[in-house]
Amino acid sequence: MVILGSPIYVGEVSPVLKDYVLKQPGQGKHIVLFTVGMVPAEVKELDEMASWLNEQNSIDAIKLNGTNDGLISAFVQARAKKIGRQPLKNSMQSTV
């Protein structure tokens, strides 16, 4: 499972993340996308991020705001269970 996330500033995803993903789009991966922004109902950024990835990937996505402590962890845990992976430990580490 690959987890990719970005803050949203002025409606834009991190250009650093975009460059990274475009260089390594992966294939046949289980990918969790998340963004953190002011308006959780606006998900155009998630659609943009999904467009960078190979269509042969399985993609789940969620948009959060600053008041969703613990929600990303629960979302990732549920996706890990869905694909038959061991639940992750409570700490989440960024690799990007």
Short mmCIF file of C-alpha atoms in Angstrom, two decimals:
data_model
loop_
_atom_site.label_atom_id
_atom_site.label_comp_id
_atom_site.label_asym_id
_atom_site.label_seq_id
_atom_site.Cartn_x
_atom_site.Cartn_y
_atom_site.Cartn_z
CA MET A 1 0.00 0.00 0.00
CA VAL A 2 1.25 3.47 -0.92
CA ILE A 3 -0.05 6.50 0.99
CA LEU A 4 0.26 9.93 -0.61
CA GLY A 5 -0.96 13.15 0.97
CA SER A 6 -0.77 16.87 0.45
CA PRO A 7 -1.92 20.09 2.05
CA ILE A 8 -4.02 22.28 -0.22
CA TYR A 9 -2.92 25.89 -0.60
CA VAL A 10 -5.08 28.19 -2.72
CA GLY A 11 -6.70 25.15 -4.33
CA GLU A 12 -3.39 23.57 -5.36
CA VAL A 13 -1.73 20.28 -4.46
CA SER A 14 1.95 20.30 -3.47
CA PRO A 15 4.08 20.64 -6.63
CA VAL A 16 6.79 18.55 -4.93
CA LEU A 17 4.35 15.64 -4.53
CA LYS A 18 3.18 16.02 -8.12
CA ASP A 19 6.75 15.87 -9.45
CA TYR A 20 7.48 12.80 -7.31
CA VAL A 21 4.36 10.92 -8.44
CA LEU A 22 4.82 11.77 -12.12
CA LYS A 23 8.33 10.32 -11.99
CA GLN A 24 7.14 7.15 -10.22
CA PRO A 25 3.47 6.53 -11.08
CA GLY A 26 3.56 2.84 -10.08
CA GLN A 27 1.40 0.10 -11.48
CA GLY A 28 -0.83 -2.46 -9.78
CA LYS A 29 -0.50 -0.76 -6.38
CA HIS A 30 -3.07 -0.08 -3.67
CA ILE A 31 -2.89 3.69 -3.24
CA VAL A 32 -4.48 5.88 -0.58
CA LEU A 33 -4.66 9.59 -1.43
CA PHE A 34 -5.48 12.28 1.08
CA THR A 35 -5.52 16.03 1.11
CA VAL A 36 -5.96 18.53 3.93
CA GLY A 37 -7.80 21.73 3.10
CA MET A 38 -10.40 24.21 4.26
CA VAL A 39 -13.37 22.77 2.32
CA PRO A 40 -13.64 18.97 2.68
CA ALA A 41 -16.55 18.83 0.21
CA GLU A 42 -14.30 20.08 -2.63
CA VAL A 43 -12.45 17.05 -3.97
CA LYS A 44 -11.09 18.32 -7.30
CA GLU A 45 -7.58 18.06 -5.87
CA LEU A 46 -8.07 14.33 -5.25
CA ASP A 47 -9.27 13.90 -8.83
CA GLU A 48 -6.16 15.72 -10.02
CA MET A 49 -3.89 13.50 -7.90
CA ALA A 50 -5.62 10.36 -9.18
CA SER A 51 -5.04 11.53 -12.77
CA TRP A 52 -1.26 11.40 -12.18
CA LEU A 53 -1.40 7.68 -11.42
CA ASN A 54 -1.46 4.68 -13.70
CA GLU A 55 -5.02 3.42 -14.30
CA GLN A 56 -3.99 -0.07 -13.20
CA ASN A 57 -3.68 1.10 -9.58
CA SER A 58 -6.44 0.66 -6.99
CA ILE A 59 -7.11 4.12 -5.54
CA ASP A 60 -9.00 5.23 -2.42
CA ALA A 61 -9.14 8.89 -1.43
CA ILE A 62 -10.27 11.21 1.36
CA LYS A 63 -10.14 14.96 1.95
CA LEU A 64 -9.74 16.25 5.49
CA ASN A 65 -9.69 19.56 7.28
CA GLY A 66 -7.65 20.44 10.34
CA THR A 67 -10.30 19.11 12.75
CA ASN A 68 -10.18 15.46 11.61
CA ASP A 69 -7.57 14.14 14.05
CA GLY A 70 -7.42 10.37 13.75
CA LEU A 71 -9.63 10.13 10.66
CA ILE A 72 -6.74 9.52 8.23
CA SER A 73 -5.42 6.75 10.44
CA ALA A 74 -8.86 5.09 10.60
CA PHE A 75 -9.28 5.48 6.82
CA VAL A 76 -5.88 3.89 6.10
CA GLN A 77 -6.52 1.08 8.60
CA ALA A 78 -9.83 0.28 6.89
CA ARG A 79 -8.16 0.22 3.46
CA ALA A 80 -5.38 -2.04 4.74
CA LYS A 81 -7.97 -4.45 6.08
CA LYS A 82 -9.90 -4.27 2.77
CA ILE A 83 -6.87 -5.47 0.79
CA GLY A 84 -5.93 -8.12 3.34
CA ARG A 85 -2.92 -6.36 4.84
CA GLN A 86 -1.95 -6.37 8.49
CA PRO A 87 -3.26 -3.28 10.29
CA LEU A 88 -0.66 -0.56 10.55
CA LYS A 89 0.79 0.59 13.85
CA ASN A 90 -0.66 3.78 15.27
CA SER A 91 2.24 5.94 14.13
CA MET A 92 2.23 7.13 10.53
CA GLN A 93 5.45 8.21 8.90
CA SER A 94 5.88 10.31 5.80
CA THR A 95 8.20 9.08 3.07
CA VAL A 96 7.83 12.10 0.81
#
